[in-house]
mmCIF file of C-alpha atoms and ligand atoms in Angstrom:
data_model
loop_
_atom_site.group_PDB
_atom_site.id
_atom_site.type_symbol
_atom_site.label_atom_id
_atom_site.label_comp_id
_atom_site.label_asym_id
_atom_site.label_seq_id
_atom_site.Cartn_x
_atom_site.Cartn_y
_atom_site.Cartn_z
ATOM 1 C CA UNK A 12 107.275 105.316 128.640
ATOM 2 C CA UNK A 13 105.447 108.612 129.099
ATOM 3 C CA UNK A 14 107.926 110.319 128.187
ATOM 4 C CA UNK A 15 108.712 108.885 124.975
ATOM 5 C CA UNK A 16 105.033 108.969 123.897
ATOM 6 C CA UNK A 17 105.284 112.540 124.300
ATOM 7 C CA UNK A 18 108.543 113.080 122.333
ATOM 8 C CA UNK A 19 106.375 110.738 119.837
ATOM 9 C CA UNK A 20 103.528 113.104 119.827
ATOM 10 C CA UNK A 21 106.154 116.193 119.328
ATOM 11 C CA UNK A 22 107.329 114.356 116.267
ATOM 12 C CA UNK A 23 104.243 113.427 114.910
ATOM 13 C CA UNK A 24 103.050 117.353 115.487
ATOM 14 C CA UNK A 25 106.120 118.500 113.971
ATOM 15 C CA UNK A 26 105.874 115.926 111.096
ATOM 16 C CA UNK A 27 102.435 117.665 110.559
ATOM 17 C CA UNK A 28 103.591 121.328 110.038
ATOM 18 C CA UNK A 29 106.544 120.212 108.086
ATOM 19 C CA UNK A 30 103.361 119.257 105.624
ATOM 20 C CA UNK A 31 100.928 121.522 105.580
ATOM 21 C CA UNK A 32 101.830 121.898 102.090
ATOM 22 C CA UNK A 33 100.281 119.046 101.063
ATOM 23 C CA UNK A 34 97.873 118.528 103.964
ATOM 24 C CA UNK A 35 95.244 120.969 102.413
ATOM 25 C CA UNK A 36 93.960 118.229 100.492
ATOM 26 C CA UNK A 37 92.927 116.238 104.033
ATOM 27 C CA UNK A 38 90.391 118.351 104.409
ATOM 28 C CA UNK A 39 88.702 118.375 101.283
ATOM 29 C CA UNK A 40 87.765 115.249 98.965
ATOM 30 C CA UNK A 41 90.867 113.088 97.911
ATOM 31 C CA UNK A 42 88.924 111.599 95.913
ATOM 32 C CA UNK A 43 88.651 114.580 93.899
ATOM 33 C CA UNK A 44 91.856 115.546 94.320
ATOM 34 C CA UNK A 45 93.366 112.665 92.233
ATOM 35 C CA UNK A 46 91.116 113.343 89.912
ATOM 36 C CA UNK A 47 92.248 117.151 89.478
ATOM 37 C CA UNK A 48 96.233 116.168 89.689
ATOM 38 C CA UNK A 49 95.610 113.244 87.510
ATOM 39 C CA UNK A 50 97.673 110.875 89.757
ATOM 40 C CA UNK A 51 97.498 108.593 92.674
ATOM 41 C CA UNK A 52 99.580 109.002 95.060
ATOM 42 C CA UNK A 53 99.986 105.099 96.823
ATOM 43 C CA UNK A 54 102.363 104.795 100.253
ATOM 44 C CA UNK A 55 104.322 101.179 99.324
ATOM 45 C CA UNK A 56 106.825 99.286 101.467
ATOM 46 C CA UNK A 57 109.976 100.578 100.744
ATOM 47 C CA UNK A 58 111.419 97.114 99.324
ATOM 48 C CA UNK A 59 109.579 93.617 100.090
ATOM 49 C CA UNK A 60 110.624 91.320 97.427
ATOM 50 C CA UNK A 61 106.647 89.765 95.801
ATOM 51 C CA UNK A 62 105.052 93.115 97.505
ATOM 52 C CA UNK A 63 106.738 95.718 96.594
ATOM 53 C CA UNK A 64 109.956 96.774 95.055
ATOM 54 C CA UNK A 65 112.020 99.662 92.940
ATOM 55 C CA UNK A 66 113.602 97.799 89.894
ATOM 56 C CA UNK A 67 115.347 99.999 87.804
ATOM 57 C CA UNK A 68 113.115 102.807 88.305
ATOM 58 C CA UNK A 69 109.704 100.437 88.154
ATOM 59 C CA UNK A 70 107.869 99.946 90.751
ATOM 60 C CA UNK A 71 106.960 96.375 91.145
ATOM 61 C CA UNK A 72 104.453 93.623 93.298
ATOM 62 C CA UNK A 73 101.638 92.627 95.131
ATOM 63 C CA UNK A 74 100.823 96.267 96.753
ATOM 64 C CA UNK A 75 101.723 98.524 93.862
ATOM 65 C CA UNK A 76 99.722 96.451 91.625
ATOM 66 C CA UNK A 77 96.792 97.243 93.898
ATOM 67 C CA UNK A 78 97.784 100.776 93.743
ATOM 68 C CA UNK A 79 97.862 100.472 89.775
ATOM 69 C CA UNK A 80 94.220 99.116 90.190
ATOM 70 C CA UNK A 81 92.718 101.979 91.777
ATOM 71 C CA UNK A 82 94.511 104.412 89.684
ATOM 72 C CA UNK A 83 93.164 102.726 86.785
ATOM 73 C CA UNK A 84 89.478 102.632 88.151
ATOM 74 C CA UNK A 85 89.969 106.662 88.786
ATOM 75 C CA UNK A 86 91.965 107.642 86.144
ATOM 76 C CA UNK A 87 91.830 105.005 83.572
ATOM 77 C CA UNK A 88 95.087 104.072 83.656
ATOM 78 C CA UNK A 89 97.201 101.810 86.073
ATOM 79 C CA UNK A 90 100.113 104.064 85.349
ATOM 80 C CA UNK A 91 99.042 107.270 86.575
ATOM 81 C CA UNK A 92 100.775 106.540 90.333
ATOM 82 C CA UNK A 93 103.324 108.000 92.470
ATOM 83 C CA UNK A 94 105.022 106.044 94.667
ATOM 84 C CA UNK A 95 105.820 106.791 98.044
ATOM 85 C CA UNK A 96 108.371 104.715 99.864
ATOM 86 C CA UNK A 97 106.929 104.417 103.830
ATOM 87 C CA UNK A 98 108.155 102.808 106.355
ATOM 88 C CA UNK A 99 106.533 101.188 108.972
ATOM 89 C CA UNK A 100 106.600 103.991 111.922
ATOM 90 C CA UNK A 101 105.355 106.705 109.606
ATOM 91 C CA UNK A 102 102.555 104.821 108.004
ATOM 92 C CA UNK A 103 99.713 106.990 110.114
ATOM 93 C CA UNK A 104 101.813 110.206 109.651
ATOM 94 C CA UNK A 105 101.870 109.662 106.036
ATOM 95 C CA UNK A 106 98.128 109.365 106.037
ATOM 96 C CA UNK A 107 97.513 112.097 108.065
ATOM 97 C CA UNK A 108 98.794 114.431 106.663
ATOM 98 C CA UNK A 109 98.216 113.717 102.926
ATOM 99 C CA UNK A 110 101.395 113.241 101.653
ATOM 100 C CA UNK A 111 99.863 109.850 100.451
ATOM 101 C CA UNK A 112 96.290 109.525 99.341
ATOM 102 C CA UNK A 113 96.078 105.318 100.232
ATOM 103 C CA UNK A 114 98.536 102.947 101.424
ATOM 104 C CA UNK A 115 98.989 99.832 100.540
ATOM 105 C CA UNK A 116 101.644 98.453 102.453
ATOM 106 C CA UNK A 117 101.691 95.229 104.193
ATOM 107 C CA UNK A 118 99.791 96.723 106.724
ATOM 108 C CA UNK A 119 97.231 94.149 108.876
ATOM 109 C CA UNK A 120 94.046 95.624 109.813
ATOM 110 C CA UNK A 121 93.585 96.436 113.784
ATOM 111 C CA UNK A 122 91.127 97.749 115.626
ATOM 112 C CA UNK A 123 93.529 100.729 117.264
ATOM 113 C CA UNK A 124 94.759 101.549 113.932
ATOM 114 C CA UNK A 125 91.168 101.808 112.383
ATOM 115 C CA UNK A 126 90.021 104.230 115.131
ATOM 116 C CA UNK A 127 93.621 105.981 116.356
ATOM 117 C CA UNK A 128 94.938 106.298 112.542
ATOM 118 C CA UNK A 129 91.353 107.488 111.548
ATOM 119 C CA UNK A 130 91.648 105.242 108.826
ATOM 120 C CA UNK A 131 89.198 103.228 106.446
ATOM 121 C CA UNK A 132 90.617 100.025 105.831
ATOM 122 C CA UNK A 133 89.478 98.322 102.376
ATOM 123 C CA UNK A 134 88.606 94.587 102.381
ATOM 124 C CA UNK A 135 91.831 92.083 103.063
ATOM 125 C CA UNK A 136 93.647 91.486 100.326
ATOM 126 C CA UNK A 137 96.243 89.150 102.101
ATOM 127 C CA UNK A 138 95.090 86.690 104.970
ATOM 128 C CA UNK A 139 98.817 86.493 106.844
ATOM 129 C CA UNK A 140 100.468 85.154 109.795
ATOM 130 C CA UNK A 141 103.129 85.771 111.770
ATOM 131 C CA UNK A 142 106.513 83.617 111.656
ATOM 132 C CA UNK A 143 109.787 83.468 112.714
ATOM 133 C CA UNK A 144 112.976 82.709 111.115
ATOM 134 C CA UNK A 145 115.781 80.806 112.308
ATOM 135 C CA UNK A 146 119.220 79.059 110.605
ATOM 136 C CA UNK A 147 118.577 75.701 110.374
ATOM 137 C CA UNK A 148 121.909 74.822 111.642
ATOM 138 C CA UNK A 149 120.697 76.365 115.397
ATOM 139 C CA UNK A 150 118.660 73.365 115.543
ATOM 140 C CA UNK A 151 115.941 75.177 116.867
ATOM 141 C CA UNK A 152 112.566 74.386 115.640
ATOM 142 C CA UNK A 153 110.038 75.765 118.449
ATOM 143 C CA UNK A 154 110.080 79.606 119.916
ATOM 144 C CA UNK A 155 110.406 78.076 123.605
ATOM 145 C CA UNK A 156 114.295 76.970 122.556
ATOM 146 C CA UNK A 157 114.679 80.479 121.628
ATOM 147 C CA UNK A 158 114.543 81.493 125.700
ATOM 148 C CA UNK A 159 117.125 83.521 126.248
ATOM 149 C CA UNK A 160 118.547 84.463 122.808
ATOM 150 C CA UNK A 161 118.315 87.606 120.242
ATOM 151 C CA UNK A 162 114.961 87.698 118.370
ATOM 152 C CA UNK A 163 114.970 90.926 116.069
ATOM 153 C CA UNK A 164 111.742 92.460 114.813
ATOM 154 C CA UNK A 165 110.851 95.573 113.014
ATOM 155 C CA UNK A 166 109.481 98.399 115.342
ATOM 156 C CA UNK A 167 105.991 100.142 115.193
ATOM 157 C CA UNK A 168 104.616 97.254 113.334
ATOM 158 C CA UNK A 169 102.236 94.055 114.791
ATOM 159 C CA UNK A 170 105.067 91.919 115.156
ATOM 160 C CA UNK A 171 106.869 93.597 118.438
ATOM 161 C CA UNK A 172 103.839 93.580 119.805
ATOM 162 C CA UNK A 173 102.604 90.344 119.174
ATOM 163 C CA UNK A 174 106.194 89.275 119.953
ATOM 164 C CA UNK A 175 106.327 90.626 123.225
ATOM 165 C CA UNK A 176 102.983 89.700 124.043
ATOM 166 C CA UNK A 177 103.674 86.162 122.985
ATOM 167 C CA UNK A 178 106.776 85.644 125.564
ATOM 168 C CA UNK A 179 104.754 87.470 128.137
ATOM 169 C CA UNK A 180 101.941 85.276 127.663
ATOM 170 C CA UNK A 181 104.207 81.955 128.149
ATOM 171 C CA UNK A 182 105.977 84.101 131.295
ATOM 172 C CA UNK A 183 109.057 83.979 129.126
ATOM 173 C CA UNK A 184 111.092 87.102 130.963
ATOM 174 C CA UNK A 185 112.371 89.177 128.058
ATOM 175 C CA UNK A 186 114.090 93.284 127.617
ATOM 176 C CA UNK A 187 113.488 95.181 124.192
ATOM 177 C CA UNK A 188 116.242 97.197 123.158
ATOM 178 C CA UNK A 189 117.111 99.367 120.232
ATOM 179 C CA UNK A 190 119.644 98.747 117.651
ATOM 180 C CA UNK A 191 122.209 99.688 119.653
ATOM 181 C CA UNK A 192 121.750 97.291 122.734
ATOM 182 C CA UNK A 193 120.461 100.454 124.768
ATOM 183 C CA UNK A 194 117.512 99.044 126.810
ATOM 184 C CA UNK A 195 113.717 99.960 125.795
ATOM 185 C CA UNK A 196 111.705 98.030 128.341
ATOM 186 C CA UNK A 197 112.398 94.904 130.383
ATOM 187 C CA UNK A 198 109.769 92.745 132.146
ATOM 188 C CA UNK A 199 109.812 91.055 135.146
ATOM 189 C CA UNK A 200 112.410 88.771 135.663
ATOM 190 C CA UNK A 201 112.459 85.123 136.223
ATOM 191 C CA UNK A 202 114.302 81.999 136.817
ATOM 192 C CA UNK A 203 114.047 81.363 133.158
ATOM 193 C CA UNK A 204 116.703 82.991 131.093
ATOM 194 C CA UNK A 205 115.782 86.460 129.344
ATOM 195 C CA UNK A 206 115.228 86.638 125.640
ATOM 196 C CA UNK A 207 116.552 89.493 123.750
ATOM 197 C CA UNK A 208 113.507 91.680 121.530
ATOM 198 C CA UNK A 209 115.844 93.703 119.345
ATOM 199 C CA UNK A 210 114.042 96.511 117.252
ATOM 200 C CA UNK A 211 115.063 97.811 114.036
ATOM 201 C CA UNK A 212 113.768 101.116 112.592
ATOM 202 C CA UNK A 213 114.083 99.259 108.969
ATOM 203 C CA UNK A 214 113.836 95.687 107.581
ATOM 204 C CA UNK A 215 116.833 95.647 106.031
ATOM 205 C CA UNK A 216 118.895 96.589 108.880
ATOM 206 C CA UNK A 217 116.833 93.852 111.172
ATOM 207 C CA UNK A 218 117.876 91.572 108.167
ATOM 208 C CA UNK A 219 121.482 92.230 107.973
ATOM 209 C CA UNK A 220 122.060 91.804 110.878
ATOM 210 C CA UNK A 221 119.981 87.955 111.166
ATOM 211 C CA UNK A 222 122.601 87.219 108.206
ATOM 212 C CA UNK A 223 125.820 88.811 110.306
ATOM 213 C CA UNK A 224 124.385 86.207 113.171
ATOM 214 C CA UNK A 225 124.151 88.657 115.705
ATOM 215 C CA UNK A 226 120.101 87.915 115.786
ATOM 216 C CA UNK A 227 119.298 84.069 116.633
ATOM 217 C CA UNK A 228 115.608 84.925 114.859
ATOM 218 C CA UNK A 229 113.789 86.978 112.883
ATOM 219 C CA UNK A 230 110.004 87.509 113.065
ATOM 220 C CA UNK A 231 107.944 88.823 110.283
ATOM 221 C CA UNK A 232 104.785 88.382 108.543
ATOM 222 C CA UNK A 233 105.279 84.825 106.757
ATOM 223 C CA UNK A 234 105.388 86.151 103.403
ATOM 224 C CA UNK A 235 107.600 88.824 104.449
ATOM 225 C CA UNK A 236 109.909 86.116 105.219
ATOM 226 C CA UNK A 237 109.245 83.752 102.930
ATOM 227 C CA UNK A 238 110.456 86.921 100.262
ATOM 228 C CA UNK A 239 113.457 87.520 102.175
ATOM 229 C CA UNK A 240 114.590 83.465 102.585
ATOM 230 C CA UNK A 241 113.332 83.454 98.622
ATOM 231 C CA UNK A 242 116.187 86.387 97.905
ATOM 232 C CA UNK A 243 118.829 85.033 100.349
ATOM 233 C CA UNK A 244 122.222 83.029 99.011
ATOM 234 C CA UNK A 245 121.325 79.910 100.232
ATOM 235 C CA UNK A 246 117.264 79.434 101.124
ATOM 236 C CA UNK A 247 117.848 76.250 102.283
ATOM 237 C CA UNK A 248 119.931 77.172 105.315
ATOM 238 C CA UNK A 249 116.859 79.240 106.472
ATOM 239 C CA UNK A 250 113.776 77.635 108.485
ATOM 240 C CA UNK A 251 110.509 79.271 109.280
ATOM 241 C CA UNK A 252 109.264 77.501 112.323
ATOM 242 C CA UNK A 253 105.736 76.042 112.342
ATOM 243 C CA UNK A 254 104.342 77.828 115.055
ATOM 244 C CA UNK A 255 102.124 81.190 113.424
ATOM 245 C CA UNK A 256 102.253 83.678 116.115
ATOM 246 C CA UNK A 257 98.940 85.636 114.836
ATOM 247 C CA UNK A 258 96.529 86.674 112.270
ATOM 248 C CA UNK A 259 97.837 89.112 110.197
ATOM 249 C CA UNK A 260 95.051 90.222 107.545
ATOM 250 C CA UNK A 261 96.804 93.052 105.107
ATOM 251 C CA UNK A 262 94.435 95.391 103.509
ATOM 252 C CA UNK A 263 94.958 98.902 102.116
ATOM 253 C CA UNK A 264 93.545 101.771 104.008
ATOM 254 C CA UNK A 265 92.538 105.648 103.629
ATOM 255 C CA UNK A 266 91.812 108.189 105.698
ATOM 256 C CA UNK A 267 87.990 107.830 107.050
ATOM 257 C CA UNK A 268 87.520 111.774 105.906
ATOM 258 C CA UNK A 269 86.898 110.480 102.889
ATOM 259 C CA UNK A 270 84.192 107.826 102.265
ATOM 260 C CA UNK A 271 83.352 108.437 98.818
ATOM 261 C CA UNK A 272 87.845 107.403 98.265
ATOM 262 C CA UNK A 273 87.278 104.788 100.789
ATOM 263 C CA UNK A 274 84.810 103.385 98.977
ATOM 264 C CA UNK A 275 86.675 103.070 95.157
ATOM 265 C CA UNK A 276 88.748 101.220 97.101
ATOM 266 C CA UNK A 277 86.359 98.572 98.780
ATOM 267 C CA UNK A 278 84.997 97.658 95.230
ATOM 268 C CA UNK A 279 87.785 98.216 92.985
ATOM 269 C CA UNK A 280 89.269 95.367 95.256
ATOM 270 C CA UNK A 281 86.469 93.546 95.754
ATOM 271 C CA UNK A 282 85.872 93.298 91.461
ATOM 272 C CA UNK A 283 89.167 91.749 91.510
ATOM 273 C CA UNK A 284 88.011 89.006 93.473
ATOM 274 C CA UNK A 285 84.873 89.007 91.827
ATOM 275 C CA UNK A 286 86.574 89.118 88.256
ATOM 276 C CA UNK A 287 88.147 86.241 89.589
ATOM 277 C CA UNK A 288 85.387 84.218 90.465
ATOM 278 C CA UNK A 289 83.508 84.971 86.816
ATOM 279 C CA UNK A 290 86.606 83.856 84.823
ATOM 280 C CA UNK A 291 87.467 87.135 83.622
ATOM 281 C CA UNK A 292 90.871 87.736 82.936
ATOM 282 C CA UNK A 293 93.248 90.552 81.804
ATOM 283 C CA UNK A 294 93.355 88.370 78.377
ATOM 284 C CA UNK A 295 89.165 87.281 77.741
ATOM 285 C CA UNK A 296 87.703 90.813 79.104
ATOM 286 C CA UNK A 297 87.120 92.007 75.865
ATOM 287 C CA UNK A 298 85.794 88.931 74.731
ATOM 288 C CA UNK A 299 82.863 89.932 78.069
ATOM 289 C CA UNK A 300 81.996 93.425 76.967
ATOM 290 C CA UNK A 301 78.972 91.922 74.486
ATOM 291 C CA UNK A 302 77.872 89.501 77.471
ATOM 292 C CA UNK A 303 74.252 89.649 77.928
ATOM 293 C CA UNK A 304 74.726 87.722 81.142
ATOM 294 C CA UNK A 305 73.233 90.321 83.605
ATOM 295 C CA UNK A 306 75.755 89.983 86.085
ATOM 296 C CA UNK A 307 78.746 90.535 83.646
ATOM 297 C CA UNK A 308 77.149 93.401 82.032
ATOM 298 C CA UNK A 309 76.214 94.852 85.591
ATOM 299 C CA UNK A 310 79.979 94.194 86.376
ATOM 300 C CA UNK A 311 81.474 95.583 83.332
ATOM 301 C CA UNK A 312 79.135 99.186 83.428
ATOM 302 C CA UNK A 313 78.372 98.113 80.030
ATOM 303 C CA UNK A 314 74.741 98.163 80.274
ATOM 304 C CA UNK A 315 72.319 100.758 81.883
ATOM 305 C CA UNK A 316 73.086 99.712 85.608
ATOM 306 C CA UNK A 317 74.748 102.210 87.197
ATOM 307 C CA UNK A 318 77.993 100.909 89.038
ATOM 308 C CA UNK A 319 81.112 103.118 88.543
ATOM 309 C CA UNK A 320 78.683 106.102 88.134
ATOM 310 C CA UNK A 321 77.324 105.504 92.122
ATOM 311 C CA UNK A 322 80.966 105.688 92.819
ATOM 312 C CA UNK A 323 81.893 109.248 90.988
ATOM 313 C CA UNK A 324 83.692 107.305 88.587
ATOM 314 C CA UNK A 325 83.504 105.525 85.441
ATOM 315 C CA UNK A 326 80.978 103.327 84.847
ATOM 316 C CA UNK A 327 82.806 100.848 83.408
ATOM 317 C CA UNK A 328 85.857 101.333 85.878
ATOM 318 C CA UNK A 329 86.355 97.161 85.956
ATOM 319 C CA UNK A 330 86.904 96.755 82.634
ATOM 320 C CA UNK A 331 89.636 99.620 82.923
ATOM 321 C CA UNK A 332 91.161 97.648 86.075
ATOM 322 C CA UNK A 333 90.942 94.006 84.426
ATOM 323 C CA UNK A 334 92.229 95.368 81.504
ATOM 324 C CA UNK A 335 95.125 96.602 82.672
ATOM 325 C CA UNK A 336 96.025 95.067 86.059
ATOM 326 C CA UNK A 337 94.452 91.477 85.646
ATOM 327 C CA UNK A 338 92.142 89.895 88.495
ATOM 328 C CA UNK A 339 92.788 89.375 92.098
ATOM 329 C CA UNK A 340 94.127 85.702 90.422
ATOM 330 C CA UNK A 341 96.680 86.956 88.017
ATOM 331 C CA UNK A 342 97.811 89.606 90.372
ATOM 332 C CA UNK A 343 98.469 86.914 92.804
ATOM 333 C CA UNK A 344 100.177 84.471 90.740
ATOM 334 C CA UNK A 345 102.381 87.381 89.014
ATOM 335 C CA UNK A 346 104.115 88.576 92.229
ATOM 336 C CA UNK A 347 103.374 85.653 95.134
ATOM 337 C CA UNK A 348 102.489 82.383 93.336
ATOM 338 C CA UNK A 349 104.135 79.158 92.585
ATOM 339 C CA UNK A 350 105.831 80.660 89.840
ATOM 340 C CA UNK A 351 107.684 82.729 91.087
ATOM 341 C CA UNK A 352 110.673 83.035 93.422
ATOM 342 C CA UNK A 353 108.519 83.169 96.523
ATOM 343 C CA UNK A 354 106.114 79.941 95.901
ATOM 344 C CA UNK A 355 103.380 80.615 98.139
ATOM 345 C CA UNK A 356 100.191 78.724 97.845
ATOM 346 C CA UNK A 357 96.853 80.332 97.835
ATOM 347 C CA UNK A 358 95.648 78.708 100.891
ATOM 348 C CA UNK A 359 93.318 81.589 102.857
ATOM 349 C CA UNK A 360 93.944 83.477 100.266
ATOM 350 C CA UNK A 361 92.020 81.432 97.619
ATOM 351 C CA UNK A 362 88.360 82.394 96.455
ATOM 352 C CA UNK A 363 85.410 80.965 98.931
ATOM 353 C CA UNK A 364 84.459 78.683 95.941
ATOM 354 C CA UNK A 365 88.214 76.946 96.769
ATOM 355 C CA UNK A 366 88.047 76.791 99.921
ATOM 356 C CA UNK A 367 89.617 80.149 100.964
ATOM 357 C CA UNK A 368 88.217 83.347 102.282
ATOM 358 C CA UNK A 369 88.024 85.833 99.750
ATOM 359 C CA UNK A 370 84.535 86.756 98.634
ATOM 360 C CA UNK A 371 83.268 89.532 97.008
ATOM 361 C CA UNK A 372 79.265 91.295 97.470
ATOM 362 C CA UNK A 373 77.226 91.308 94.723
ATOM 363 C CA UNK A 374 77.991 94.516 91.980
ATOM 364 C CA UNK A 375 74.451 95.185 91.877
HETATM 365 N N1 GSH B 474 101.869 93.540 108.875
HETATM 366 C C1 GSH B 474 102.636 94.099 109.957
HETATM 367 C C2 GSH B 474 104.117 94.222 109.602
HETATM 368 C C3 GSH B 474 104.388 95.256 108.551
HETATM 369 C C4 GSH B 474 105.860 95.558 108.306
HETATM 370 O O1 GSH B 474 106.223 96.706 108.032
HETATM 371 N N2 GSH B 474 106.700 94.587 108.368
HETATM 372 C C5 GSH B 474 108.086 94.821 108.102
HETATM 373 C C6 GSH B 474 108.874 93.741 108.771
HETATM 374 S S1 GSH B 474 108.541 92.236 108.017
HETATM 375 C C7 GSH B 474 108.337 94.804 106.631
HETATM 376 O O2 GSH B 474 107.490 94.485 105.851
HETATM 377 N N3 GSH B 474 109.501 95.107 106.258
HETATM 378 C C8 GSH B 474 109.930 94.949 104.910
HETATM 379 C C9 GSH B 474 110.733 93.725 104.681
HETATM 380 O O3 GSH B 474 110.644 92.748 105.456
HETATM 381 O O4 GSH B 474 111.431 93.728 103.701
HETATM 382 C C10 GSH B 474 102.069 95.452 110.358
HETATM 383 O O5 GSH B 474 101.153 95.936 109.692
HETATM 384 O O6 GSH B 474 102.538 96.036 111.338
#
């Protein structure tokens, strides 16, 4: 194990001089630098359906609409983004060096990545879980009936390690190997038969080869696989067992070398929410700009109140992000909702007022 955390720390080294182009900017204010190059430059999942997703030549979803929002609080406009397709191993590198300035990437918030990644995280945008996926003609509905079969995962990411921490935890004797069947790790063994953690560098890969049958499961945040059942030939022949493996809150994230960036992103995603919570949609915010309601105008920058201005942007940046993006609400309903191909309720991720957990400080 030592020695692949050094060949790790080679890559990631020599990852880091292969960018020094672009890693000048680390150093200095990103902030400020997005503002000079007149672009954001977001890190996106490379393709999860309701998250984020290339079609033809538009980048679409969840995520890149939360890029879109901070571009448009900088820059004034939700278009000015370039997006970076990252997957999940090089999400620190990516940061670290600035080849991205933010990612927003189905990435849940830890406490190693916050301090190891020297990130910033921005408030959760997504309250997750992890699930696994089975055929429905296996029969199996519980991970214990899974003992001694194939689960595939995606490496670097939460869900090998709450995988593997999960079978260790109910002494269910397991090995991790790679792709190719070449053994990772293996714990101690047992009477009980050994389960098979098979890592995949790339979703899709992990995916195809669930649908060749060569996996018995795959394990994923629960939107993550409620997209990919949503996309498959026949959704019905997929089940997502009931049992949630974790708590998988997604939120964006920076590099902590810049607060001032950091911050843009806290409120720019916490005005959704609160955009949501005053009514104030992408098609009634002009009908707010002559509010005398104090905590509208405060909200909008349209009155003397500094907001935007504290930020070292524009005052007014929420009206530029409802505007154009929509609310935390319309983003949600556009890309995960009941509408749409994936169907998932609000349920955590529903305003406090509802019921759910997202709440937004006072703009004041
Ligand atoms: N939220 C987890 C998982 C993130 C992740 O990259 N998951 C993979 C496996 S579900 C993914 O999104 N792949 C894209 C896909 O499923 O299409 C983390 O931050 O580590």
């Amino acid at each position: 194990m030592k020695f692949m955390s050094m060949i790790v720390g080679l890559l990631f080294v020599f990852a880091g001089l292969q960018r020094t182009t672009v890693s000048a900017q680390v150093t200095g204010s990103v902030l400020q630098a997005i503002q000079e190059r007149g672009e954001l430059i977001c890190g996106v999942n490379p393709g999860l359906p309701g998250f984020s997703q290339e079609i033809d030549g538009d980048w679409v979803g969840f995520d890149v609409d939360l890029c879109r929002a901070i571009a448009a609080a900088i820059l004034g406009d939700s278009n000015a983004v370039r997006f970076i397709p990252v997957d999940a191993a090089d999400r620190s590198i990516v940061l670290a060096t600035g080849e991205v300035d933010m990612l927003a990437r189905n990435t849940t918030l830890t406490l190693s990545r916050d301090t190891e990644w020297r990130a910033r995280f921005g408030p959760v945008v997504f309250y997750d879980g992890q699930g696994i996926m089975v055929r429905r003609e296996s029969g199996i509905n519980s991970l214990d009936l899974l003992a001694g079969g194939t689960i595939c995962v995606e490496t670097a990411t939460t869900t090998e390690l709450n995988m593997r921490e999960t079978l260790e935890v109910r002494g269910l004797p397991y090995r991790l190997v790679n792709p190719n069947g070449d053994e990772i790790f293996t714990s101690e063994v047992s009477d009980l038969p050994q389960t098979t953690v098979r890592a995949f560098n790339s979703a899709d890969e992990m995916l195809n080869t669930f649908f060749e049958n060569r996996c018995d499961a795959v394990t994923a945040d629960l939107s993550a696989l409620a997209a990919r059942r949503s996309r498959s030939d026949d959704p019905g022949s997929l089940s997502i067992l009931d049992e949630i493996l974790s708590k998988e809150p997604l939120a964006p994230l920076s590099l902590d070398s810049d607060p001032a960036f950091a911050n843009v992103i806290m409120w720019t995603i916490f005005g959704l929410i609160e955009a949501e919570e005053l009514g104030i949609t992408s098609q009634n915010v002009t009908d707010f700009v002559d509010s005398e309601d104090t905590r509208i105008v405060r909200f909008l920058g349209t009155g003397s109140e500094v907001v935007g201005d504290n930020l070292g942007i524009p005052n007014n940046f929420m009206f530029n992000v409802i505007s154009q993006v929509g609310n935390y609400g319309e983003i949600y309903s556009r890309h995960l909702g009941e509408e749409t191909p994936l169907g998932l309720p609000r349920g955590l991720n529903q305003l406090w007022t509802e019921g759910g957990l997202l709440y937004s400080p006072p703009f004041r």
